[in-house]
Short mmCIF file of C-alpha atoms in Angstrom, two decimals:
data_model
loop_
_atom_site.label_atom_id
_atom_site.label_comp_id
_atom_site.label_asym_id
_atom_site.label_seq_id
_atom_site.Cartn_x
_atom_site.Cartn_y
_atom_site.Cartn_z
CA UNK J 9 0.00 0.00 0.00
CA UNK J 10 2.90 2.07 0.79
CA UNK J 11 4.99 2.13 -3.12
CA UNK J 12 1.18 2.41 -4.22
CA UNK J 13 0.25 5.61 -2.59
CA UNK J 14 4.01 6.91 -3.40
CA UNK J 15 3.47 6.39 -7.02
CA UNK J 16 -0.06 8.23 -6.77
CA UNK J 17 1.32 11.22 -5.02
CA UNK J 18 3.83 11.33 -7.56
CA UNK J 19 0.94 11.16 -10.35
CA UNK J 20 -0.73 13.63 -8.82
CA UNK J 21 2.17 16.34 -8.03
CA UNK J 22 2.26 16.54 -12.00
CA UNK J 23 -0.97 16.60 -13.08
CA UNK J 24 -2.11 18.36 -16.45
CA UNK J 25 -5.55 19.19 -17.18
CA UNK J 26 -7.03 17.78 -20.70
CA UNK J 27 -10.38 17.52 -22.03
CA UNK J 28 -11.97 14.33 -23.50
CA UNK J 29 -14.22 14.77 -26.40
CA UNK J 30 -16.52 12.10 -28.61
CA UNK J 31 -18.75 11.81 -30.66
CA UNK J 32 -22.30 10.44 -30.53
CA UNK J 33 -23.23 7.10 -32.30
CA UNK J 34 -27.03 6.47 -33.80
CA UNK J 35 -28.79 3.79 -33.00
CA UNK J 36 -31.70 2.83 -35.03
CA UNK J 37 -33.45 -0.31 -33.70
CA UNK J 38 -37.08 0.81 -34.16
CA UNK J 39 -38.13 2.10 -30.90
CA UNK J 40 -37.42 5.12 -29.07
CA UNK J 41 -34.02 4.71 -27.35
CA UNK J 42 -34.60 4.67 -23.66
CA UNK J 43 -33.20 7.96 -22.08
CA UNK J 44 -29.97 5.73 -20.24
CA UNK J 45 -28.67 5.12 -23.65
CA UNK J 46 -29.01 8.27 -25.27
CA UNK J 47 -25.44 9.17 -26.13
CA UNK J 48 -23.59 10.95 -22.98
CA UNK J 49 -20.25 11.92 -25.13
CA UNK J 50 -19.35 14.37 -25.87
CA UNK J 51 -19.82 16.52 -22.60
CA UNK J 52 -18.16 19.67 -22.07
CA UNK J 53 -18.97 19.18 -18.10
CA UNK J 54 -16.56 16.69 -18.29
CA UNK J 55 -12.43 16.70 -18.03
CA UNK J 56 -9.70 15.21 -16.65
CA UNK J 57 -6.52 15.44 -14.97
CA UNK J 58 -3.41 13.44 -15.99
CA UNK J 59 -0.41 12.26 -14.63
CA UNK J 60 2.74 10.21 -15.83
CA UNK J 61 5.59 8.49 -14.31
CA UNK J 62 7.75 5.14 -14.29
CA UNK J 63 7.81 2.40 -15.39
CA UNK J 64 7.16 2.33 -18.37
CA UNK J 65 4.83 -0.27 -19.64
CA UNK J 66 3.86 -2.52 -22.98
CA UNK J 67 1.52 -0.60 -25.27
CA UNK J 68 -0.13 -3.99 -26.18
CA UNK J 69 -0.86 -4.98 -22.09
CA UNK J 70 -1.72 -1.54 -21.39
CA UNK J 71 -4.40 -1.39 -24.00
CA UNK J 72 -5.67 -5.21 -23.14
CA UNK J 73 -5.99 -4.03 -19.52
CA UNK J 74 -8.07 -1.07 -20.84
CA UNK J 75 -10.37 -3.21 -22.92
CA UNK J 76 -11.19 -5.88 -19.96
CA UNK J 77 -11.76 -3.21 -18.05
CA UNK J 78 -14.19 -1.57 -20.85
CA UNK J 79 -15.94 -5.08 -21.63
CA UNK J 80 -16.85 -6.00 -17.78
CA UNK J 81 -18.30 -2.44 -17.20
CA UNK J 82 -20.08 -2.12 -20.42
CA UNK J 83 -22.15 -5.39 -19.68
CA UNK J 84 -23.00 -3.58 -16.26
CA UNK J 85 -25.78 -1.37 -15.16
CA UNK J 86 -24.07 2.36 -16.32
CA UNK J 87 -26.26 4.34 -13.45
CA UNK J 88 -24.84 1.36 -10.75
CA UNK J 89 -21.87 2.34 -8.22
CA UNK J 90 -18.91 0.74 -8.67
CA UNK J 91 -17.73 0.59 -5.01
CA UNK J 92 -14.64 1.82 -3.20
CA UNK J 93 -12.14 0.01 -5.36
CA UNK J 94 -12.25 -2.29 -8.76
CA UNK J 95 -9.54 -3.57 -10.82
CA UNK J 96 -8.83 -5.34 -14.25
CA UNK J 97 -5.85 -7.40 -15.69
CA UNK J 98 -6.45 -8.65 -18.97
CA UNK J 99 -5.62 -12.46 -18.33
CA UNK J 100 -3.49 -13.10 -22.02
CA UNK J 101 -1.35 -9.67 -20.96
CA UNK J 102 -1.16 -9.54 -17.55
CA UNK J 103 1.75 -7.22 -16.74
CA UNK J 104 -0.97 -3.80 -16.62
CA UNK J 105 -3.66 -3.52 -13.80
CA UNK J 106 -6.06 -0.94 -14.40
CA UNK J 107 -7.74 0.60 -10.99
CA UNK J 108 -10.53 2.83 -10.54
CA UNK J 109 -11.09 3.98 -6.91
CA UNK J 110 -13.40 6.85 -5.07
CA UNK J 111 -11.56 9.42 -3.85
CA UNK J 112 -12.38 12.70 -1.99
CA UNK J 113 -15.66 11.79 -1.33
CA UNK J 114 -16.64 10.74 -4.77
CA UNK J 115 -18.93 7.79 -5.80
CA UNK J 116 -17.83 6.20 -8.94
CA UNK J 117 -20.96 5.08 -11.41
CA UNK J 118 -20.42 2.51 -14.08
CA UNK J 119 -20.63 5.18 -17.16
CA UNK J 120 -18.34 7.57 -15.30
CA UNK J 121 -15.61 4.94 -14.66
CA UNK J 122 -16.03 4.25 -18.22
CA UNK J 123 -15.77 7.88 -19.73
CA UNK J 124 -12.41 8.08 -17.49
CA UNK J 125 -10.96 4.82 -18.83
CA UNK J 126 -11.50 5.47 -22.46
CA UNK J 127 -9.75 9.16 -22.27
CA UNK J 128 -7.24 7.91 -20.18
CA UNK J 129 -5.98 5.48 -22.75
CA UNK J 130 -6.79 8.07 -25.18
CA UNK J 131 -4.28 10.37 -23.44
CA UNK J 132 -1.55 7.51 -23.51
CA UNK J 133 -1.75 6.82 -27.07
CA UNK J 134 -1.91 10.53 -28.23
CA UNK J 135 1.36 11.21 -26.09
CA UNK J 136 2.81 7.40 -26.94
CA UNK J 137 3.37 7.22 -23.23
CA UNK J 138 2.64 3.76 -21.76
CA UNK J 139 3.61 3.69 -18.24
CA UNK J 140 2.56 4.46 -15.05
CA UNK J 141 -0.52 7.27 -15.03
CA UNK J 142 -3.42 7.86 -12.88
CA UNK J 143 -5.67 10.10 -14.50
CA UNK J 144 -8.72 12.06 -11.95
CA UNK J 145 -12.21 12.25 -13.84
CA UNK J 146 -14.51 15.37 -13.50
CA UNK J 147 -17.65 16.54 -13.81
CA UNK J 148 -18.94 19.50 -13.34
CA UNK J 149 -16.78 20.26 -11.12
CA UNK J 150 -17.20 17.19 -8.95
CA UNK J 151 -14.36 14.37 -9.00
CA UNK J 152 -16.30 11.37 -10.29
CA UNK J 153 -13.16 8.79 -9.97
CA UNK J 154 -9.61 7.87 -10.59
CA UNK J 155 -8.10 5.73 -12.71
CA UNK J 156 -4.78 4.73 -12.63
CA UNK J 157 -2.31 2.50 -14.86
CA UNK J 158 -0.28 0.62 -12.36
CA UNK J 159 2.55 -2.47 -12.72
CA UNK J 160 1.29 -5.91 -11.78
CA UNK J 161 3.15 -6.48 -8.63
CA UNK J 162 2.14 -3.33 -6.95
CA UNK J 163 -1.68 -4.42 -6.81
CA UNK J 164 -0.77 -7.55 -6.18
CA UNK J 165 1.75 -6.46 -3.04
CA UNK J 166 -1.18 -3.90 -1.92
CA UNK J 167 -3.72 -7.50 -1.97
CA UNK J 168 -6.27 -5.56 -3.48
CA UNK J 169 -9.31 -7.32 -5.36
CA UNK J 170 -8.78 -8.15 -8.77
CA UNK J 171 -10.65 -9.13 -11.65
CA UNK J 172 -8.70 -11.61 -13.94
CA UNK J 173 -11.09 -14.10 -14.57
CA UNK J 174 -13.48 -13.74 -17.33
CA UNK J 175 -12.07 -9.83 -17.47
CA UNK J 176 -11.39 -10.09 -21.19
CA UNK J 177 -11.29 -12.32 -23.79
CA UNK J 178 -9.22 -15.52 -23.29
CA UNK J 179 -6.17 -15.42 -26.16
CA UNK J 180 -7.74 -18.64 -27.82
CA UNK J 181 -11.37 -18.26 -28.57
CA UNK J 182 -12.96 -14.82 -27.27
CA UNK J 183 -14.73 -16.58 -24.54
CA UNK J 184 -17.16 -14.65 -22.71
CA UNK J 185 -18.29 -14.70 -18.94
CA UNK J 186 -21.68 -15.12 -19.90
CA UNK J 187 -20.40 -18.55 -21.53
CA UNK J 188 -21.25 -17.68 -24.99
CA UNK J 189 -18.48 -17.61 -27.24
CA UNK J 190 -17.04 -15.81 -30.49
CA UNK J 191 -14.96 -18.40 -32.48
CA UNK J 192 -12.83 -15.94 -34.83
CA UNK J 193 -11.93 -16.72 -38.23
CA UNK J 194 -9.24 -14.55 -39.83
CA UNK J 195 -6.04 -15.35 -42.17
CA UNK J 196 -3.65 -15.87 -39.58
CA UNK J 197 -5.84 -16.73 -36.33
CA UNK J 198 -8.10 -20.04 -36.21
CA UNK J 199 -10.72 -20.86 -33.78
CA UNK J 200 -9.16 -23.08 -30.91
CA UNK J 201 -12.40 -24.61 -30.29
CA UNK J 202 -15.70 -26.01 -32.22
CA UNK J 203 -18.50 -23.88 -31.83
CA UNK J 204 -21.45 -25.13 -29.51
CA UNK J 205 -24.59 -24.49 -29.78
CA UNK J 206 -25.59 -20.84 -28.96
CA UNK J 207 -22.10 -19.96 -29.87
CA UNK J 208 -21.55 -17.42 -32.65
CA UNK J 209 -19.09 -17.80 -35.03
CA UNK J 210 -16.77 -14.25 -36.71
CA UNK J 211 -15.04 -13.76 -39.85
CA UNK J 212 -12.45 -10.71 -39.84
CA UNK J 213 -11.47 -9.31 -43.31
CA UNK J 214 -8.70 -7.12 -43.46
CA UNK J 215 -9.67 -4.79 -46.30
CA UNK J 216 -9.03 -1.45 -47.94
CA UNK J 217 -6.56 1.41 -46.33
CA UNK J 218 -3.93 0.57 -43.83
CA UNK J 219 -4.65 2.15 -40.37
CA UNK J 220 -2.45 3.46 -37.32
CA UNK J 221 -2.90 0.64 -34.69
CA UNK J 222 -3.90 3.23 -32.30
CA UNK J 223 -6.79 4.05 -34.28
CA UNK J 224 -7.48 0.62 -34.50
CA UNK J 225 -7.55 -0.42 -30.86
CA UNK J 226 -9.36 2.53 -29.68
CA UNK J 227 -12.07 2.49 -32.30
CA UNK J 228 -12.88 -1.52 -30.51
CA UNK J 229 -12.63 0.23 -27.16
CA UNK J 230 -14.94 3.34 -28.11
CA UNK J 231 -17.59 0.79 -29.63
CA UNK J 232 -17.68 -1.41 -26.47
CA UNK J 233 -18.44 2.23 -24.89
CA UNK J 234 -21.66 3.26 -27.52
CA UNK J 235 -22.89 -0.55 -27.98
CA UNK J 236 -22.47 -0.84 -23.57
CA UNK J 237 -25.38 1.96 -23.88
CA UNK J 238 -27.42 0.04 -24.75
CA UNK J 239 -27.79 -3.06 -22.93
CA UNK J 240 -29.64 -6.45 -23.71
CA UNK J 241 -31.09 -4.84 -26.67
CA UNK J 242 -31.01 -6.14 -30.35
CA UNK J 243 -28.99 -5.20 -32.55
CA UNK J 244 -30.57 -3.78 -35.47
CA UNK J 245 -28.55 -1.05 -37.16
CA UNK J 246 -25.84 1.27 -35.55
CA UNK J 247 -23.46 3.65 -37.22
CA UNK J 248 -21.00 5.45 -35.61
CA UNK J 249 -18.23 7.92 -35.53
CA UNK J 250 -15.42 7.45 -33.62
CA UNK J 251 -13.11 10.44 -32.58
CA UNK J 252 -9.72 8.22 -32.78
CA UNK J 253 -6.53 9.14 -32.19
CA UNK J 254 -4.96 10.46 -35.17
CA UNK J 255 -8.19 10.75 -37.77
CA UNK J 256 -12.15 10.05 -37.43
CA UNK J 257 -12.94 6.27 -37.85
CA UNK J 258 -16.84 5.10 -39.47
CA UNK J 259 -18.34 2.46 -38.68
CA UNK J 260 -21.62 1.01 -39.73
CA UNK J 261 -23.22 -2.17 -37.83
CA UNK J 262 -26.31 -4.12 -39.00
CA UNK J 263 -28.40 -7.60 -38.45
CA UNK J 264 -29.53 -9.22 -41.98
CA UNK J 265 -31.72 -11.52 -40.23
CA UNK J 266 -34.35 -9.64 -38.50
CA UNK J 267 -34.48 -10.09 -34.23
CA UNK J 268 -37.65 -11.60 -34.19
CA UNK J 269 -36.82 -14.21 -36.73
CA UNK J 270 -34.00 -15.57 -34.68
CA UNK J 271 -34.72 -18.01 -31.43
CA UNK J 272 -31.99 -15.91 -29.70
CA UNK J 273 -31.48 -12.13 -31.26
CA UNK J 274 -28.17 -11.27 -31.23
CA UNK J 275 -27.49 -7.93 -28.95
CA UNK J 276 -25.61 -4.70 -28.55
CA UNK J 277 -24.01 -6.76 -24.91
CA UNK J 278 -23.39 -9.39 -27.71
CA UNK J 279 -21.56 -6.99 -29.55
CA UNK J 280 -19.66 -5.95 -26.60
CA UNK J 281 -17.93 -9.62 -26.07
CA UNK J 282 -17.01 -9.56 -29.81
CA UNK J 283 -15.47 -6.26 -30.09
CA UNK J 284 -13.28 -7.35 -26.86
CA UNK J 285 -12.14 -10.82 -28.90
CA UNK J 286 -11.81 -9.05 -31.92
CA UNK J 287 -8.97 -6.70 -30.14
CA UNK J 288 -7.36 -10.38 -29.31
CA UNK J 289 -7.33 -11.72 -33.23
CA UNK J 290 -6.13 -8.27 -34.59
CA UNK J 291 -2.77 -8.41 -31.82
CA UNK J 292 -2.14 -11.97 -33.03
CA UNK J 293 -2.60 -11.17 -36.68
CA UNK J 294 -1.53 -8.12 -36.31
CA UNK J 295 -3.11 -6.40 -39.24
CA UNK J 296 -3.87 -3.10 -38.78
CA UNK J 297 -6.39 -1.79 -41.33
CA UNK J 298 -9.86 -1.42 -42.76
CA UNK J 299 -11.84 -4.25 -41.99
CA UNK J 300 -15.15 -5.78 -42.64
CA UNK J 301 -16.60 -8.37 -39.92
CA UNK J 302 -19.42 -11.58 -40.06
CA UNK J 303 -21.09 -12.39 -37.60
CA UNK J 304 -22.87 -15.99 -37.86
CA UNK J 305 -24.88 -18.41 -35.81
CA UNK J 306 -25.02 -22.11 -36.62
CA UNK J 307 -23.56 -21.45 -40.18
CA UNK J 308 -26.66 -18.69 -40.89
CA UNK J 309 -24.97 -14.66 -41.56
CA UNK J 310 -26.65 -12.69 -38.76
CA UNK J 311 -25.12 -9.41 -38.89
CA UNK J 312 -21.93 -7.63 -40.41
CA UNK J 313 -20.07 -4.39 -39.66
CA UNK J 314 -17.74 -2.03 -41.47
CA UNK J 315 -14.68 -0.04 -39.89
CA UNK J 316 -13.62 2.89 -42.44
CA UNK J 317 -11.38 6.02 -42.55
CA UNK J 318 -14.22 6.87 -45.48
CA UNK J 319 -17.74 6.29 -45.69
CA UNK J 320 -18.78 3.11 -44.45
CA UNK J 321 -21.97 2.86 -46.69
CA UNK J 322 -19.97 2.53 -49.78
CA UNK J 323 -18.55 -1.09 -48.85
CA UNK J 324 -20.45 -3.44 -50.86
CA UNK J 325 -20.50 -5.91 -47.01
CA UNK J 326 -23.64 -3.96 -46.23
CA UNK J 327 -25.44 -4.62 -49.22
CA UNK J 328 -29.19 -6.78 -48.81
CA UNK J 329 -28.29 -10.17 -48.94
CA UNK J 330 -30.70 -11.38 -45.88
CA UNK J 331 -31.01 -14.63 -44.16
CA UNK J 332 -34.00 -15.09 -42.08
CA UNK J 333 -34.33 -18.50 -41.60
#
């Protein structure tokens, strides 16, 4: 506990002020969106403070501790309270813990913990500094949480709780904790295991313009944050632009077999579990470019998504071809 609060009152001695900014996603699925997903980014009530210092870390195991943090949240209730303390170490990558704790008073929601994460690893690949940070969220001029990138070994000597287990997707199939799997298919990275019943099954295509992998990685961590808005419903169409790194990303989601045609729809916390095993098969293949993705269920194409540095309605992926049965 001791190194931990040394490091943080090192963070926070030389602290920087930033602002976070987004943009909204829409998301058409025939009904009124519920007022809890309407989209909460960008908010000029909100900023942060940020703070560096060593050691230095991976890039790769800080952003796979980022998006196990981002999936287990984004399957959560957003207006729910985290608690005094929460952790994540991505279990393929586990050299990065990311913690989010209370401080001052504050009480840490889901979507607030989440709008912190996603700008701190934001800040770390704008500055290409991957190493120890803690980074305190605010809004309206209320501390809402901090999050901080820590080694490891200094959780682990502190004996804080952890979540390892089911925190992100496992590096051989994408499994989820909710036991349903993504099996990826892509040129260099196989499936490790058949598909089950109420398994789906991905394709990845690596298509079109190459990318900066920082745009790549943050446009999966961004999309677990719009598609975590909006809960257990299904999927029907979402596009969305992503304020990345270096350039705006598109992206354009849709099911070609209509929800009530399938015994199980597939949903946006669906989506969620596949965007956080799709950041696993892009660091193994490590391809970093346009890409077009499949979604399928027992063989049948249930869905299929675009992510473009140009318009994603001119890719031919989107174009009808529906399966219903």
């Amino acid at each position: 506990m001791k190194l931990r609060s040394q490091i943080c009152t090192a963070l926070l001695c030389a602290a920087t002020k930033c602002i976070s900014a987004a943009v909204p996603a829409t998301f058409l699925a025939g009904q009124k969106p519920r007022l809890s997903a309407l989209p909460d980014l960008p908010n000029p009530d909100f900023h942060y403070d940020a703070a560096y210092t060593l050691p230095h870390f991976s890039p790769t195991a800080s952003i796979m501790a980022c998006v196990a943090a981002m999936r287990e949240l984004a399957l959560l209730d957003k207006n729910a309270y985290l608690g005094e303390i929460k952790s994540w170490t991505h279990s393929g990558y586990p050299e990065v813990t990311v913690l989010i704790e209370d401080v001052g008073g504050s009480r840490s929601t889901v979507r607030f913990a989440m709008w912190v994460i996603q700008a701190a690893i934001k800040d770390m690949m704008q500055r290409s500094m991957f190493q120890t940070s803690a980074f305190l969220g605010h809004y309206r001029n209320t501390i809402i949480g901090r999050v901080q990138f820590l080694p490891h070994q200094v959780v682990g000597v502190d004996n804080e709780p952890q979540n390892t287990a089911g925190a992100g997707p496992d590096a051989d199939g994408g499994k989820s904790s909710s036991g349903v799997s993504f099996n990826f298919e892509s040129p260099a990275f196989l499936p490790a295991v058949t598909a089950s019943k109420g398994d789906f099954d991905a394709r990845v295509q690596y298509v079109g313009k190459a990318m900066d992998l920082r745009d790549v990685y943050f446009t999966l961590i961004w999309l677990m944050l719009v598609f975590g808005s909006y809960g257990n419903e299904p999927l029907r169409v979402l596009e969305c632009k992503v304020p990345s790194v270096t350039i705006e990303v598109r992206t354009l989601w849709n099911s070609v077999a209509r929800p009530e045609m399938r015994p199980r729809p597939l949903t946006a916390a669906d989506m969620v579990n596949m965007l956080a095993a799709l950041a696993v098969v892009v660091e193994k293949d490590h391809e970093f470019s346009e890409m077009d993705i499949v979604i399928f269920e027992e063989g049948v194409v249930i869905a299929r998504g675009v992510i473009r540095l140009g318009d994603p309605l001119a890719s031919s992926l989107l174009t009808p071809n529906v399966t219903t049965s």
